[in-house]
Tab-separated table of C-alpha atoms in Angstrom:
chain	number	residue	atom	x	y	z
A	111	UNK	CA	-12.063	22.886	54.654
A	112	UNK	CA	-11.337	26.253	52.582
A	113	UNK	CA	-9.934	29.637	52.597
A	114	UNK	CA	-12.045	33.299	52.678
A	115	UNK	CA	-10.674	34.748	49.808
A	116	UNK	CA	-10.076	37.852	52.335
A	117	UNK	CA	-7.245	37.761	52.777
A	118	UNK	CA	-6.664	41.139	55.548
A	119	UNK	CA	-8.811	39.342	57.169
A	120	UNK	CA	-6.918	35.622	57.247
A	121	UNK	CA	-3.714	38.274	57.988
A	122	UNK	CA	-4.614	38.606	61.171
A	123	UNK	CA	-5.796	35.825	62.768
A	124	UNK	CA	-2.357	35.164	64.912
A	125	UNK	CA	-2.198	38.918	66.011
A	126	UNK	CA	-5.622	37.800	66.926
A	127	UNK	CA	-4.992	35.362	69.486
A	128	UNK	CA	-1.815	37.519	70.551
A	129	UNK	CA	-4.241	40.608	71.503
A	130	UNK	CA	-1.975	42.512	69.148
A	131	UNK	CA	-4.564	44.113	67.062
A	132	UNK	CA	-6.117	48.248	67.402
A	133	UNK	CA	-9.614	48.356	68.799
A	134	UNK	CA	-10.642	49.424	65.415
A	135	UNK	CA	-8.965	46.470	63.580
A	136	UNK	CA	-10.463	44.341	66.315
A	137	UNK	CA	-13.595	45.297	65.976
A	138	UNK	CA	-13.466	45.026	62.192
A	139	UNK	CA	-12.223	41.225	62.656
A	140	UNK	CA	-14.373	40.249	64.554
A	141	UNK	CA	-17.584	41.335	62.834
A	142	UNK	CA	-16.251	39.469	60.052
A	143	UNK	CA	-15.271	36.030	62.016
A	144	UNK	CA	-19.478	36.522	63.217
A	145	UNK	CA	-20.131	35.752	59.656
A	146	UNK	CA	-17.467	33.772	58.128
A	147	UNK	CA	-16.858	30.191	58.786
A	148	UNK	CA	-13.794	29.445	57.531
A	149	UNK	CA	-11.987	32.337	59.293
A	150	UNK	CA	-12.956	30.953	62.249
A	151	UNK	CA	-12.575	27.394	61.459
A	152	UNK	CA	-8.973	28.747	60.635
A	153	UNK	CA	-8.485	30.440	63.927
A	154	UNK	CA	-9.540	27.816	65.866
A	155	UNK	CA	-6.758	25.294	63.863
A	156	UNK	CA	-4.002	28.165	64.731
A	157	UNK	CA	-5.434	28.304	68.396
A	158	UNK	CA	-5.340	24.182	68.635
A	159	UNK	CA	-1.337	24.878	67.207
A	160	UNK	CA	-0.803	27.600	69.679
A	161	UNK	CA	-2.099	25.309	72.384
A	162	UNK	CA	0.497	22.646	71.059
A	163	UNK	CA	3.212	24.428	70.338
A	164	UNK	CA	3.141	25.941	73.800
A	165	UNK	CA	3.280	22.360	75.689
A	166	UNK	CA	7.053	21.880	74.037
A	167	UNK	CA	9.009	21.180	77.260
A	168	UNK	CA	10.821	23.913	78.490
A	169	UNK	CA	13.477	23.971	81.079
A	170	UNK	CA	13.391	25.611	84.237
A	171	UNK	CA	15.583	28.883	83.987
A	172	UNK	CA	17.712	29.849	86.906
A	173	UNK	CA	18.180	33.122	85.864
A	174	UNK	CA	19.767	34.637	88.789
A	175	UNK	CA	22.375	32.877	87.078
A	176	UNK	CA	21.776	34.077	83.725
A	177	UNK	CA	22.165	37.249	84.964
A	178	UNK	CA	25.625	36.631	87.199
A	179	UNK	CA	27.169	35.040	83.417
A	180	UNK	CA	26.273	39.024	81.878
A	181	UNK	CA	29.621	40.957	81.280
A	182	UNK	CA	29.453	44.453	83.275
A	183	UNK	CA	28.410	47.143	81.763
A	184	UNK	CA	31.302	49.893	80.153
A	185	UNK	CA	29.981	52.293	83.376
A	186	UNK	CA	30.962	50.114	85.787
A	187	UNK	CA	34.066	48.410	84.272
A	188	UNK	CA	35.222	52.474	84.561
A	189	UNK	CA	33.855	53.324	87.114
A	190	UNK	CA	36.626	50.481	88.832
A	191	UNK	CA	39.443	52.041	87.530
A	192	UNK	CA	40.934	55.296	88.729
A	193	UNK	CA	39.476	58.724	87.510
A	194	UNK	CA	41.603	60.304	84.284
A	195	UNK	CA	42.005	63.814	86.247
A	196	UNK	CA	43.528	61.326	88.782
A	197	UNK	CA	45.640	59.320	86.687
A	198	UNK	CA	46.670	62.406	84.932
A	199	UNK	CA	47.705	64.125	88.497
A	200	UNK	CA	49.350	60.487	89.107
A	201	UNK	CA	51.773	61.025	85.787
A	202	UNK	CA	52.543	64.868	86.411
A	203	UNK	CA	53.867	63.653	89.722
A	204	UNK	CA	55.975	60.870	88.346
A	205	UNK	CA	57.575	62.624	85.908
A	206	UNK	CA	58.431	66.029	88.774
A	207	UNK	CA	59.932	62.191	90.501
A	208	UNK	CA	62.114	61.615	87.403
A	209	UNK	CA	63.239	64.259	86.622
A	210	UNK	CA	64.401	65.932	89.704
A	211	UNK	CA	66.791	62.468	90.409
A	212	UNK	CA	67.960	62.832	86.691
A	213	UNK	CA	69.342	66.363	88.067
A	214	UNK	CA	70.571	66.105	91.525
A	215	UNK	CA	73.866	64.730	90.509
A	216	UNK	CA	74.112	67.722	88.909
A	217	UNK	CA	72.728	70.474	91.832
A	218	UNK	CA	75.463	68.527	94.086
A	219	UNK	CA	77.724	69.332	92.306
A	220	UNK	CA	77.510	72.741	91.430
A	221	UNK	CA	77.167	73.474	95.445
A	222	UNK	CA	79.570	71.523	96.132
A	223	UNK	CA	82.125	73.933	93.094
A	224	UNK	CA	80.499	76.873	95.086
A	225	UNK	CA	81.355	75.573	98.567
B	114	UNK	CA	19.453	55.826	90.136
B	115	UNK	CA	16.831	58.457	88.767
B	116	UNK	CA	14.202	56.144	87.033
B	117	UNK	CA	12.015	57.968	83.548
B	118	UNK	CA	9.138	55.216	83.773
B	119	UNK	CA	5.670	56.334	85.411
B	120	UNK	CA	5.366	53.982	88.605
B	121	UNK	CA	3.045	50.993	87.974
B	122	UNK	CA	4.395	50.840	84.129
B	123	UNK	CA	6.636	48.623	82.713
B	124	UNK	CA	9.285	50.350	82.028
B	125	UNK	CA	10.892	49.687	77.755
B	126	UNK	CA	13.720	47.343	76.214
B	127	UNK	CA	14.670	50.323	75.321
B	128	UNK	CA	14.687	52.072	78.464
B	129	UNK	CA	16.006	49.315	80.626
B	130	UNK	CA	19.369	48.692	78.121
B	131	UNK	CA	19.908	52.526	78.916
B	132	UNK	CA	19.934	51.306	82.588
B	133	UNK	CA	22.479	48.887	82.414
B	134	UNK	CA	24.840	50.465	80.082
B	135	UNK	CA	24.858	53.769	82.366
B	136	UNK	CA	24.992	50.854	85.240
B	137	UNK	CA	22.131	49.791	86.006
B	138	UNK	CA	23.238	46.360	87.196
B	139	UNK	CA	19.116	45.796	88.021
B	140	UNK	CA	18.157	46.511	84.169
B	141	UNK	CA	19.671	43.681	82.787
B	142	UNK	CA	17.607	41.047	85.460
B	143	UNK	CA	14.770	42.927	84.518
B	144	UNK	CA	15.196	42.388	80.878
B	145	UNK	CA	16.025	38.730	81.272
B	146	UNK	CA	13.970	37.991	83.503
B	147	UNK	CA	11.480	39.730	81.078
B	148	UNK	CA	12.323	37.729	77.552
B	149	UNK	CA	14.440	34.101	78.813
B	150	UNK	CA	11.101	31.892	79.169
B	151	UNK	CA	10.647	33.214	75.308
B	152	UNK	CA	13.965	32.998	74.279
B	153	UNK	CA	13.945	28.789	76.052
B	154	UNK	CA	10.455	28.339	74.193
B	155	UNK	CA	11.700	28.777	70.807
B	156	UNK	CA	14.638	27.042	71.367
B	157	UNK	CA	13.595	24.147	72.305
B	158	UNK	CA	10.408	24.736	70.085
B	159	UNK	CA	13.836	24.300	67.432
B	160	UNK	CA	14.530	21.007	68.764
B	161	UNK	CA	16.406	21.918	70.714
B	162	UNK	CA	15.622	21.160	74.197
B	163	UNK	CA	19.686	19.484	75.319
B	164	UNK	CA	21.510	22.207	75.850
B	165	UNK	CA	18.837	25.088	76.444
B	166	UNK	CA	18.973	26.571	79.511
B	167	UNK	CA	23.005	26.499	78.260
B	168	UNK	CA	21.888	27.828	74.565
B	169	UNK	CA	19.940	30.345	76.817
B	170	UNK	CA	22.396	31.453	78.596
B	171	UNK	CA	24.768	32.359	75.828
B	172	UNK	CA	22.281	33.593	74.186
B	173	UNK	CA	22.353	36.534	76.412
B	174	UNK	CA	25.388	36.517	77.026
B	175	UNK	CA	26.786	37.294	73.812
B	176	UNK	CA	22.819	39.239	73.679
B	177	UNK	CA	24.684	41.362	76.519
B	178	UNK	CA	27.646	41.608	75.043
B	179	UNK	CA	27.021	43.054	72.063
B	180	UNK	CA	24.521	45.396	72.380
B	181	UNK	CA	26.462	48.344	71.407
B	182	UNK	CA	25.647	46.858	68.308
B	183	UNK	CA	22.154	46.416	68.615
B	184	UNK	CA	20.798	49.853	66.565
B	185	UNK	CA	17.418	49.364	67.515
B	186	UNK	CA	15.920	48.362	64.507
B	187	UNK	CA	14.402	45.373	65.645
B	188	UNK	CA	13.043	44.511	68.789
B	189	UNK	CA	15.229	43.107	71.774
B	190	UNK	CA	13.069	40.274	71.868
B	191	UNK	CA	13.413	40.125	67.835
B	192	UNK	CA	17.328	40.095	68.314
B	193	UNK	CA	17.286	37.779	71.052
B	194	UNK	CA	16.120	35.313	68.659
B	195	UNK	CA	18.192	35.490	66.097
B	196	UNK	CA	20.680	35.115	67.903
B	197	UNK	CA	19.382	32.480	69.723
B	198	UNK	CA	18.929	30.719	66.438
B	199	UNK	CA	22.386	30.912	65.377
B	200	UNK	CA	23.711	29.103	68.700
B	201	UNK	CA	21.089	25.729	67.726
B	202	UNK	CA	22.657	26.036	63.997
B	203	UNK	CA	25.983	26.473	65.562
B	204	UNK	CA	25.096	23.426	68.236
B	205	UNK	CA	23.989	20.904	65.987
B	206	UNK	CA	26.396	21.519	63.239
B	207	UNK	CA	28.516	20.500	66.341
B	208	UNK	CA	26.743	17.753	66.918
B	209	UNK	CA	27.202	16.332	63.285
B	210	UNK	CA	23.383	15.726	63.011
B	211	UNK	CA	22.670	14.421	59.176
B	212	UNK	CA	19.381	15.790	58.767
B	213	UNK	CA	18.339	19.420	59.688
B	214	UNK	CA	15.063	18.496	61.183
B	215	UNK	CA	14.941	19.368	64.366
B	216	UNK	CA	12.337	16.918	64.856
B	217	UNK	CA	10.043	16.947	68.292
B	218	UNK	CA	10.364	14.337	70.795
B	219	UNK	CA	7.701	12.632	72.755
B	220	UNK	CA	9.172	13.442	75.813
B	221	UNK	CA	9.222	17.231	74.272
B	222	UNK	CA	5.233	18.166	74.486
B	223	UNK	CA	4.065	18.257	78.225
B	224	UNK	CA	0.262	16.626	77.574
B	225	UNK	CA	-1.352	17.876	80.356
B	226	UNK	CA	-4.074	15.035	78.708
B	227	UNK	CA	-1.892	13.104	81.443
B	228	UNK	CA	-4.142	14.693	84.234
B	229	UNK	CA	-7.676	14.639	81.976
B	230	UNK	CA	-9.880	11.778	81.006
B	231	UNK	CA	-9.715	13.931	77.555
B	232	UNK	CA	-8.791	10.862	75.328
B	233	UNK	CA	-10.355	12.950	72.003
B	234	UNK	CA	-9.100	16.091	73.415
B	235	UNK	CA	-5.095	13.988	73.608
B	236	UNK	CA	-5.808	12.586	70.514
B	237	UNK	CA	-6.535	15.698	68.855
B	238	UNK	CA	-4.055	17.415	70.690
B	239	UNK	CA	-1.190	14.080	69.142
B	240	UNK	CA	-3.122	14.969	65.065
B	241	UNK	CA	-1.880	18.381	65.090
B	242	UNK	CA	1.857	17.969	67.377
B	243	UNK	CA	2.127	15.270	63.771
B	244	UNK	CA	0.680	18.012	61.651
B	245	UNK	CA	3.294	20.353	62.607
B	246	UNK	CA	6.304	17.969	63.051
B	247	UNK	CA	5.211	17.134	59.250
B	248	UNK	CA	6.346	21.129	58.013
B	249	UNK	CA	9.365	21.576	56.471
B	250	UNK	CA	11.729	23.046	59.399
B	251	UNK	CA	11.442	26.107	57.678
B	252	UNK	CA	7.980	26.018	58.110
B	253	UNK	CA	7.650	24.940	61.123
B	254	UNK	CA	9.855	27.656	62.759
B	255	UNK	CA	8.132	31.084	59.936
B	256	UNK	CA	4.520	29.053	61.475
B	257	UNK	CA	5.348	28.701	64.866
B	258	UNK	CA	6.910	31.910	65.165
B	259	UNK	CA	3.667	33.893	63.866
B	260	UNK	CA	1.346	31.600	65.476
B	261	UNK	CA	3.287	30.682	68.378
B	262	UNK	CA	4.655	34.260	69.714
B	263	UNK	CA	2.732	36.396	67.490
B	264	UNK	CA	5.662	37.319	65.617
B	265	UNK	CA	5.177	39.955	62.509
B	266	UNK	CA	6.778	39.400	58.875
B	267	UNK	CA	9.669	41.341	59.318
B	268	UNK	CA	10.322	39.900	62.666
B	269	UNK	CA	9.861	36.840	61.449
B	270	UNK	CA	12.498	37.409	59.044
B	271	UNK	CA	14.704	39.166	60.847
B	272	UNK	CA	15.049	36.113	63.297
B	273	UNK	CA	15.538	33.561	60.134
B	274	UNK	CA	17.032	34.832	57.272
B	275	UNK	CA	15.150	35.664	54.879
B	276	UNK	CA	12.200	38.439	53.448
B	277	UNK	CA	8.999	39.669	54.449
B	278	UNK	CA	7.724	38.458	51.529
B	279	UNK	CA	9.449	34.614	51.925
B	280	UNK	CA	8.247	34.708	55.935
B	281	UNK	CA	4.976	35.213	54.723
B	282	UNK	CA	5.053	31.977	51.684
B	283	UNK	CA	6.521	29.518	54.166
B	284	UNK	CA	3.204	30.677	56.750
B	285	UNK	CA	1.171	30.242	54.121
B	286	UNK	CA	2.026	26.611	52.527
B	287	UNK	CA	3.053	25.461	56.805
B	288	UNK	CA	-0.758	26.458	57.385
B	289	UNK	CA	-1.764	25.167	54.491
B	290	UNK	CA	0.110	21.523	55.088
B	291	UNK	CA	-1.768	21.973	58.896
B	292	UNK	CA	-5.457	21.576	57.536
B	293	UNK	CA	-4.572	19.295	55.142
B	294	UNK	CA	-2.969	17.101	57.158
B	295	UNK	CA	-6.112	17.444	60.226
B	296	UNK	CA	-8.380	16.026	57.835
B	297	UNK	CA	-6.538	13.521	56.398
């Protein structure tokens, strides 16, 4: 089996198998194949090779299990927490409460002195 | 959730990734269903039949966990194959195999000729199988990615970690050897 000297056409043969050529390239290659026994033979070899390789046993996949194992997208992580604006309000409220408790004894002493 | 794809036309990977990042978990299901079979076939072609399902799952878990680093320079399929390849290689090292060659075992090939009476066809099938098995690991991998998966030399180079030029050389060396062995 000899190789066709037209490298460009030979390089396109696997793409023809996968229907990955645009219309003009496909037409040019098919026209070439009609007159080139070497490329026609090479295409037959590639087709046979693909048939053998695609016959490799693959495990039965449980896509639902795969999806269940995936990490959750960041947006869902954020939606599961308290929104930032609410967090800020809570912090301010907590600070006010702390300050009130801290100064409460002083306020009580002040009132007692006044009375 | 707003849909940006044309009805009846599958959304491209880039759009599904964006939708998943925005919180659409259905997009993850679509991506897995779209690519899982080809990843599994690639893993099996590298001799990763044992634990293949686990490798496929690990591939997607790692891919989705690192989607922020996926820049889209290559296709998602190329990226998945790259991750899967690394996982298969890690497993080989972990199992302390002496040889780098991953041999296809007889049980790896589902010969449909069990149901056909074509003895000639079966012999041709096995001759091609042996020709591919006798390639070097790199030649077999490049040949498989080009012929079985239809990848470009650029994509192949990204997956196996070489250059486009080297991928082209490996492919043609593999093809030449396959042709020679078919005529032995």
